[in-house]
Coordinates of C-alpha atoms in Angstrom, one line a residue:
X696 CA 0.0 0.0 0.0
X697 CA 3.0 2.3 -0.4
X698 CA 2.7 5.6 -2.3
X699 CA 3.5 5.3 -5.9
X700 CA 7.0 6.9 -6.0
X701 CA 6.9 10.0 -8.3
X702 CA 10.2 10.0 -10.3
X703 CA 12.1 13.2 -10.1
X704 CA 12.5 15.3 -13.2
X705 CA 16.2 14.7 -12.9
X706 CA 15.5 10.9 -13.0
X707 CA 13.3 11.2 -16.0
X708 CA 15.9 13.4 -17.9
X709 CA 18.7 11.0 -17.2
X710 CA 16.8 8.0 -18.5
X711 CA 15.6 9.9 -21.7
X712 CA 19.2 11.1 -22.3
X713 CA 20.5 7.6 -22.1
X714 CA 17.9 6.2 -24.6
X715 CA 18.5 9.3 -26.9
X716 CA 22.3 8.4 -27.0
X717 CA 21.5 4.7 -27.7
X718 CA 19.0 5.6 -30.4
X719 CA 20.7 8.4 -32.1
X720 CA 24.1 7.1 -32.7
X721 CA 25.7 8.0 -29.3
X722 CA 24.9 11.7 -29.7
X723 CA 23.9 13.7 -26.5
X724 CA 20.7 16.0 -26.5
X725 CA 21.2 19.7 -25.9
X726 CA 17.6 20.7 -25.0
X727 CA 15.4 19.4 -22.2
X728 CA 12.1 20.7 -21.2
X729 CA 9.2 19.5 -19.0
X730 CA 5.4 20.2 -18.6
X731 CA 3.1 18.9 -15.8
X732 CA -0.1 17.0 -15.7
X733 CA -2.8 18.5 -13.6
X734 CA -5.4 17.5 -11.2
X735 CA -8.7 19.5 -11.1
X736 CA -9.8 20.1 -7.6
X737 CA -13.4 21.2 -8.7
X738 CA -15.1 22.4 -11.8
X739 CA -15.6 19.4 -14.0
X740 CA -17.0 19.7 -17.6
X741 CA -17.3 23.5 -17.1
X742 CA -14.3 24.7 -19.2
X743 CA -15.9 24.0 -22.5
X744 CA -19.0 25.8 -21.2
X745 CA -16.9 28.9 -20.5
X746 CA -17.2 28.5 -16.8
X747 CA -14.7 28.4 -13.9
X748 CA -12.3 25.6 -13.1
X749 CA -9.9 25.2 -10.2
X750 CA -7.0 22.9 -11.3
X751 CA -3.4 22.7 -9.9
X752 CA -0.3 21.6 -11.8
X753 CA 1.2 18.3 -10.6
X754 CA 4.8 17.1 -9.9
X755 CA 3.9 14.4 -12.5
X756 CA 5.6 15.7 -15.8
X757 CA 6.2 14.8 -19.4
X758 CA 10.0 15.5 -20.3
X759 CA 11.3 16.0 -23.9
X760 CA 15.0 15.9 -24.7
X761 CA 16.3 16.3 -28.1
X762 CA 18.4 18.2 -30.6
X763 CA 18.0 20.1 -33.8
X764 CA 19.1 18.3 -37.0
X765 CA 19.8 19.4 -40.6
X766 CA 16.9 18.9 -42.9
X767 CA 13.3 19.0 -42.4
X768 CA 12.5 15.5 -40.8
X769 CA 11.5 14.6 -37.4
X770 CA 12.3 11.5 -35.4
X771 CA 10.6 10.9 -32.0
X772 CA 10.6 8.2 -29.6
X773 CA 8.3 7.6 -26.7
X774 CA 9.4 5.6 -23.6
X775 CA 5.8 5.0 -22.6
X776 CA 5.1 1.4 -22.2
X777 CA 1.4 1.9 -22.2
X778 CA 1.2 2.9 -25.9
X779 CA 0.0 0.0 -27.9
X780 CA 1.7 0.9 -31.2
X781 CA 5.1 1.9 -32.4
X782 CA 7.1 3.8 -29.9
X783 CA 9.1 5.5 -32.6
X784 CA 7.8 7.8 -35.3
X785 CA 9.5 9.5 -38.3
X786 CA 8.0 12.1 -40.5
X787 CA 8.7 15.3 -42.5
X788 CA 7.8 18.8 -41.2
X789 CA 4.7 20.2 -42.6
X790 CA 4.7 22.7 -45.6
X791 CA 2.0 25.1 -46.8
X792 CA 0.9 22.6 -49.3
X793 CA 1.5 19.4 -47.2
X794 CA 0.1 19.8 -43.7
X795 CA 0.7 17.1 -41.1
X796 CA -2.3 14.9 -40.9
X797 CA -3.3 12.5 -38.0
X798 CA -2.7 8.7 -38.4
X799 CA -0.9 6.0 -36.6
X800 CA 0.6 5.7 -34.1
X801 CA -2.1 7.4 -32.2
X802 CA 0.3 9.1 -29.5
X803 CA 2.2 10.8 -32.4
X804 CA -0.9 12.7 -33.4
X805 CA -0.6 15.0 -30.3
X806 CA 3.0 15.8 -31.4
X807 CA 2.0 16.3 -35.0
X808 CA -0.9 18.6 -34.0
X809 CA 1.3 20.8 -31.8
X810 CA 3.9 21.2 -34.7
X811 CA 1.1 21.9 -37.2
X812 CA -0.2 24.7 -35.0
X813 CA 3.1 25.9 -33.7
X814 CA 3.2 29.8 -33.7
X815 CA 6.9 30.3 -34.6
X816 CA 8.5 29.6 -38.0
X817 CA 10.5 28.1 -39.7
X818 CA 11.0 25.0 -37.6
X819 CA 14.1 23.0 -38.2
X820 CA 14.3 19.3 -38.3
X821 CA 14.9 17.6 -34.9
X822 CA 15.3 14.3 -32.9
X823 CA 13.7 13.7 -29.6
X824 CA 12.8 11.3 -26.9
X825 CA 9.7 11.6 -24.7
X826 CA 9.3 10.3 -21.2
X827 CA 6.5 10.8 -18.7
X828 CA 5.5 10.2 -15.2
X829 CA 1.9 11.2 -15.9
X830 CA -0.4 8.0 -16.0
X831 CA -2.1 7.6 -19.4
X832 CA -5.8 7.6 -19.3
X833 CA -6.0 8.6 -15.6
X834 CA -7.7 11.8 -15.9
X835 CA -4.5 13.8 -15.1
X836 CA -4.1 15.2 -18.4
X837 CA -1.2 13.1 -19.9
X838 CA -2.3 14.5 -23.3
X839 CA -1.9 18.2 -22.4
X840 CA 1.3 17.5 -20.6
X841 CA 2.7 16.0 -23.8
X842 CA 1.3 18.7 -26.0
X843 CA 2.8 21.6 -23.8
X844 CA 6.1 19.8 -23.5
X845 CA 6.5 19.4 -27.2
X846 CA 5.4 23.2 -27.6
X847 CA 8.0 24.2 -25.0
X848 CA 10.6 22.1 -26.8
X849 CA 9.8 23.8 -30.1
X850 CA 10.2 27.1 -28.5
X851 CA 13.8 26.3 -27.9
X852 CA 14.4 25.5 -31.6
X853 CA 12.5 28.4 -33.1
X854 CA 11.1 30.9 -30.6
X855 CA 7.6 32.2 -30.9
X856 CA 6.3 35.5 -29.3
X857 CA 6.2 34.0 -25.8
X858 CA 2.5 34.6 -25.3
X859 CA 1.6 31.9 -22.8
X860 CA -2.2 31.9 -23.2
X861 CA -1.8 31.7 -27.0
X862 CA 0.6 28.7 -26.3
X863 CA -2.1 27.0 -24.3
X864 CA -4.7 27.6 -27.1
X865 CA -2.4 26.2 -29.7
X866 CA -2.0 23.0 -27.8
X867 CA -5.7 22.9 -27.3
X868 CA -6.3 23.3 -31.1
X869 CA -3.8 20.3 -31.7
X870 CA -6.0 18.1 -29.5
X871 CA -9.1 19.2 -31.4
X872 CA -7.7 18.7 -34.9
X873 CA -5.2 15.9 -34.5
X874 CA -6.5 13.8 -31.6
X875 CA -10.2 14.3 -32.1
X876 CA -11.0 15.4 -28.6
X877 CA -13.0 18.6 -28.3
X878 CA -11.6 19.6 -25.0
X879 CA -11.7 22.7 -23.1
X880 CA -8.8 25.1 -22.2
X881 CA -8.2 24.1 -18.7
X882 CA -5.7 21.3 -19.1
X883 CA -3.3 23.0 -21.5
X884 CA -3.7 26.3 -19.6
X885 CA -2.6 25.0 -16.2
X886 CA 0.2 22.9 -17.8
X887 CA 1.7 26.2 -19.0
X888 CA 0.7 28.5 -16.3
X889 CA 0.7 26.4 -13.2
X890 CA 2.2 28.0 -10.0
X891 CA 3.9 26.2 -7.2
X892 CA 1.9 26.3 -4.0
X893 CA -1.2 27.5 -5.8
X894 CA -4.2 26.3 -7.4
X895 CA -5.5 28.4 -10.4
X896 CA -9.1 29.7 -10.6
X897 CA -9.4 29.9 -14.3
X898 CA -12.2 31.8 -16.1
X899 CA -12.6 29.9 -19.3
X900 CA -14.4 32.7 -21.0
X901 CA -11.9 35.5 -20.4
X902 CA -9.0 33.1 -20.1
X903 CA -7.9 35.1 -16.9
X904 CA -6.6 33.0 -13.9
X905 CA -6.5 34.0 -10.3
X906 CA -3.9 32.2 -8.1
X907 CA -5.3 30.6 -4.9
X908 CA -2.8 29.7 -2.2
X909 CA -2.7 26.0 -1.4
X910 CA 0.2 25.6 0.9
X911 CA -1.1 24.6 4.2
X912 CA 1.4 21.9 5.7
X913 CA -1.4 20.2 7.6
X914 CA -3.3 19.6 4.3
X915 CA -2.8 16.8 1.8
X916 CA -4.0 16.4 -1.8
X917 CA -4.3 12.6 -2.3
X918 CA -4.8 11.3 -5.9
X919 CA -6.0 7.7 -6.1
X920 CA -5.8 6.0 -9.6
X921 CA -8.6 3.5 -10.0
X922 CA -6.4 1.9 -12.7
X923 CA -9.5 1.8 -15.0
X924 CA -8.3 3.5 -18.2
X925 CA -10.6 5.8 -20.0
X926 CA -10.6 7.0 -23.7
X927 CA -12.1 10.3 -24.4
X928 CA -12.1 9.8 -28.2
X929 CA -15.3 7.6 -27.8
X930 CA -18.8 9.1 -28.2
X931 CA -19.3 10.1 -24.6
X932 CA -17.3 13.3 -24.4
X933 CA -18.4 14.9 -27.7
X934 CA -22.0 13.9 -26.8
X935 CA -21.8 15.6 -23.5
X936 CA -20.4 18.8 -25.2
X937 CA -23.2 18.7 -27.9
X938 CA -25.9 18.3 -25.1
X939 CA -24.5 21.4 -23.4
X940 CA -24.5 23.4 -26.7
X941 CA -28.2 22.2 -27.3
X942 CA -29.3 23.3 -23.9
X943 CA -27.6 26.7 -24.3
X944 CA -29.4 27.1 -27.6
X945 CA -32.8 26.4 -26.1
X946 CA -32.1 28.9 -23.3
X947 CA -31.0 31.5 -25.9
X948 CA -27.5 31.8 -24.4
X949 CA -24.1 31.6 -26.1
X950 CA -23.1 29.1 -23.3
X951 CA -24.3 27.7 -20.1
X952 CA -21.9 30.3 -18.3
X953 CA -24.8 32.9 -18.7
X954 CA -27.5 30.6 -17.6
X955 CA -29.2 30.4 -14.3
X956 CA -31.1 27.6 -12.6
X957 CA -34.2 29.8 -12.9
X958 CA -33.6 30.1 -16.7
X959 CA -33.2 26.3 -16.9
X960 CA -36.3 25.6 -14.9
X961 CA -38.4 28.0 -17.1
X962 CA -37.2 26.3 -20.3
X963 CA -37.5 22.7 -19.1
X964 CA -40.4 21.9 -21.3
X965 CA -38.3 22.7 -24.4
X966 CA -35.6 20.0 -23.8
X967 CA -35.5 16.3 -23.0
X968 CA -34.7 15.1 -19.5
X969 CA -31.2 14.1 -20.4
X970 CA -30.3 17.5 -21.7
X971 CA -31.8 19.2 -18.7
X972 CA -29.8 17.1 -16.4
X973 CA -26.5 17.8 -18.2
X974 CA -27.2 21.6 -18.1
X975 CA -28.1 21.5 -14.5
X976 CA -25.0 20.0 -13.6
X977 CA -22.9 22.5 -15.5
X978 CA -24.8 25.5 -14.2
X979 CA -24.4 24.3 -10.5
X980 CA -20.8 23.2 -10.9
X981 CA -19.9 26.6 -12.2
X982 CA -21.3 28.2 -9.0
X983 CA -19.8 25.4 -6.9
X984 CA -16.3 26.2 -8.2
X985 CA -16.6 30.0 -7.4
X986 CA -17.8 29.1 -4.0
X987 CA -14.8 26.5 -3.5
X988 CA -12.3 29.2 -4.5
X989 CA -13.6 31.5 -1.7
X990 CA -13.6 28.7 0.8
X991 CA -10.0 27.8 -0.1
X992 CA -8.9 31.3 0.3
X993 CA -10.5 31.4 3.7
X994 CA -8.9 27.9 4.6
X995 CA -12.4 26.6 5.2
X996 CA -11.6 23.1 4.2
X997 CA -14.8 21.6 5.5
X998 CA -16.8 23.7 3.1
X999 CA -14.5 23.0 0.4
X1000 CA -14.7 19.3 1.0
X1001 CA -18.5 19.4 1.0
X1002 CA -18.5 21.2 -2.3
X1003 CA -16.2 18.3 -3.6
X1004 CA -18.6 15.7 -2.7
X1005 CA -21.6 17.6 -4.2
X1006 CA -19.6 17.9 -7.3
X1007 CA -18.9 14.1 -7.5
X1008 CA -22.6 13.3 -6.9
X1009 CA -23.7 15.6 -9.7
X1010 CA -21.2 14.1 -12.1
X1011 CA -22.5 10.6 -11.2
X1012 CA -26.2 11.4 -11.2
X1013 CA -26.6 14.4 -13.6
X1014 CA -23.8 14.3 -16.0
X1015 CA -23.5 10.5 -15.7
X1016 CA -19.7 10.4 -16.3
X1017 CA -18.6 8.5 -13.2
X1018 CA -18.3 4.6 -12.9
X1019 CA -18.6 2.1 -10.0
X1020 CA -14.9 2.2 -9.4
X1021 CA -14.8 5.9 -9.0
X1022 CA -17.9 6.0 -6.8
X1023 CA -16.5 3.1 -4.6
X1024 CA -13.2 5.1 -4.2
X1025 CA -15.0 8.3 -3.1
X1026 CA -17.3 6.4 -0.7
X1027 CA -14.4 4.7 1.0
X1028 CA -12.4 8.0 1.3
X1029 CA -15.2 10.1 2.9
X1030 CA -15.8 7.5 5.6
X1031 CA -12.3 8.4 7.1
X1032 CA -12.1 10.9 9.9
X1033 CA -9.9 13.7 8.8
X1034 CA -11.1 13.5 5.1
X1035 CA -12.7 16.8 4.0
X1036 CA -14.0 15.7 0.7
X1037 CA -13.4 13.5 -2.3
X1038 CA -14.5 13.5 -6.0
X1039 CA -13.7 12.0 -9.3
X1040 CA -11.5 14.2 -11.4
X1041 CA -11.0 14.5 -15.2
X1042 CA -13.3 13.5 -17.9
X1043 CA -14.6 10.5 -16.3
X1044 CA -15.4 6.8 -17.0
X1045 CA -12.4 5.7 -15.0
X1046 CA -9.1 7.5 -14.1
X1047 CA -8.6 9.2 -10.7
X1048 CA -10.2 10.6 -7.6
X1049 CA -8.9 13.6 -5.7
X1050 CA -9.3 13.8 -1.9
X1051 CA -8.6 16.7 0.4
X1052 CA -7.6 15.5 3.8
X1053 CA -5.6 16.2 7.0
X1054 CA -1.9 15.1 6.6
X1055 CA -2.4 12.7 9.7
X1056 CA -5.3 11.0 8.1
X1057 CA -3.4 9.8 5.0
X1058 CA -2.4 6.4 6.1
X1059 CA -5.8 5.5 7.4
X1060 CA -7.5 6.8 4.1
X1061 CA -5.2 4.6 2.1
X1062 CA -5.9 1.6 4.2
X1063 CA -9.6 2.1 4.1
X1064 CA -9.6 2.6 0.4
X1065 CA -7.5 -0.5 -0.3
X1066 CA -9.7 -2.7 2.0
X1067 CA -13.0 -1.5 0.2
X1068 CA -11.9 -1.1 -3.3
X1069 CA -12.3 -4.2 -5.6
X1070 CA -9.2 -3.4 -7.6
X1071 CA -5.6 -2.3 -7.2
X1072 CA -5.5 1.6 -6.5
X1073 CA -2.3 3.6 -6.8
X1074 CA -1.8 6.5 -4.6
X1075 CA -0.1 9.7 -5.2
X1076 CA 0.6 12.5 -2.6
X1077 CA 0.8 15.7 -4.6
X1078 CA 1.6 19.5 -4.1
X1079 CA 0.8 22.2 -6.5
X1080 CA 3.7 22.6 -8.8
X1081 CA 5.2 25.0 -11.6
X1082 CA 3.9 24.9 -15.2
X1083 CA 6.2 24.1 -18.2
X1084 CA 9.9 24.8 -17.8
X1085 CA 13.0 24.6 -19.7
X1086 CA 15.7 22.3 -17.9
X1087 CA 19.3 22.5 -17.8
X1088 CA 21.3 19.6 -19.1

């Protein structure tokens, strides 16, 4: 029941450098960057509805090491053992008449999308190795971590204008066009702009963020991986997004950010029951997230935990993106004295829960979860971390 050890950035870089040298003829990389995954404390499925979210960057990161080459070709290798296809990919950089298109292997589409939408030109050819401590399909934004790490690597080859929000938006666009996931902006935003010892209250309409201090030493953020992997490229995520857009249209709003529960109740006859429930979750979750940020600023962890549980229940019952494994993890956690709250985090259908608890309750919480969960959970004790960084070699 030990915590899953989080490798240090230095350990990841050392491993990637060794593989780079083995793969590319004994040469050494001269560029190294990293970008974090994230955990969303509250505000789920609100980002693509222009609402509020409250994520933090994680010490789990994707590292890219590499070097510029002559010519216009790209060679990349991933060290992820979870990919089910080729771990190496070779392709030519895009041109005005020959854009990069998605294909196989699937993991490379995130890389291709970032290259295609990169905001600096002209890019040179390069060789690189990717390594990550962010679990794939765990709801901790392994995809955004990869996209932002690749973008940060490209910045070292051919600098763009340095606009961090535009960087996040380019990475989001890459996921839309090349991975086929119509995600909101949260994951890429916090991977670029995350701050140590802070969560970020992000307004997904204005794209402004307010740091919220999260550095109380008596507090722990425990992530529990159900080890049930999800895939957001199925129909569920796009379906939820479409249902929200349909609800907003019925309400005469540009997005559900502008809707109230009174608006929704008045228009209930104009939409089916499923669409009503989806919209109700989003409207209430946007308000919950704003309330949670206030509670966190006031160090009212009891109130924050209550809002987390309400969020989970709504995701389970109204948005219907939870699953038995996540529900069981949350139920086991909230039974433990010293646990303020727990909820599923990420897109849903598996992945992780996030639990806010007192530091002295961690071992008991892990024990209770392990006893009650019909699976093999993985635990990460995490702290709010920095966004994407250039590393020294």
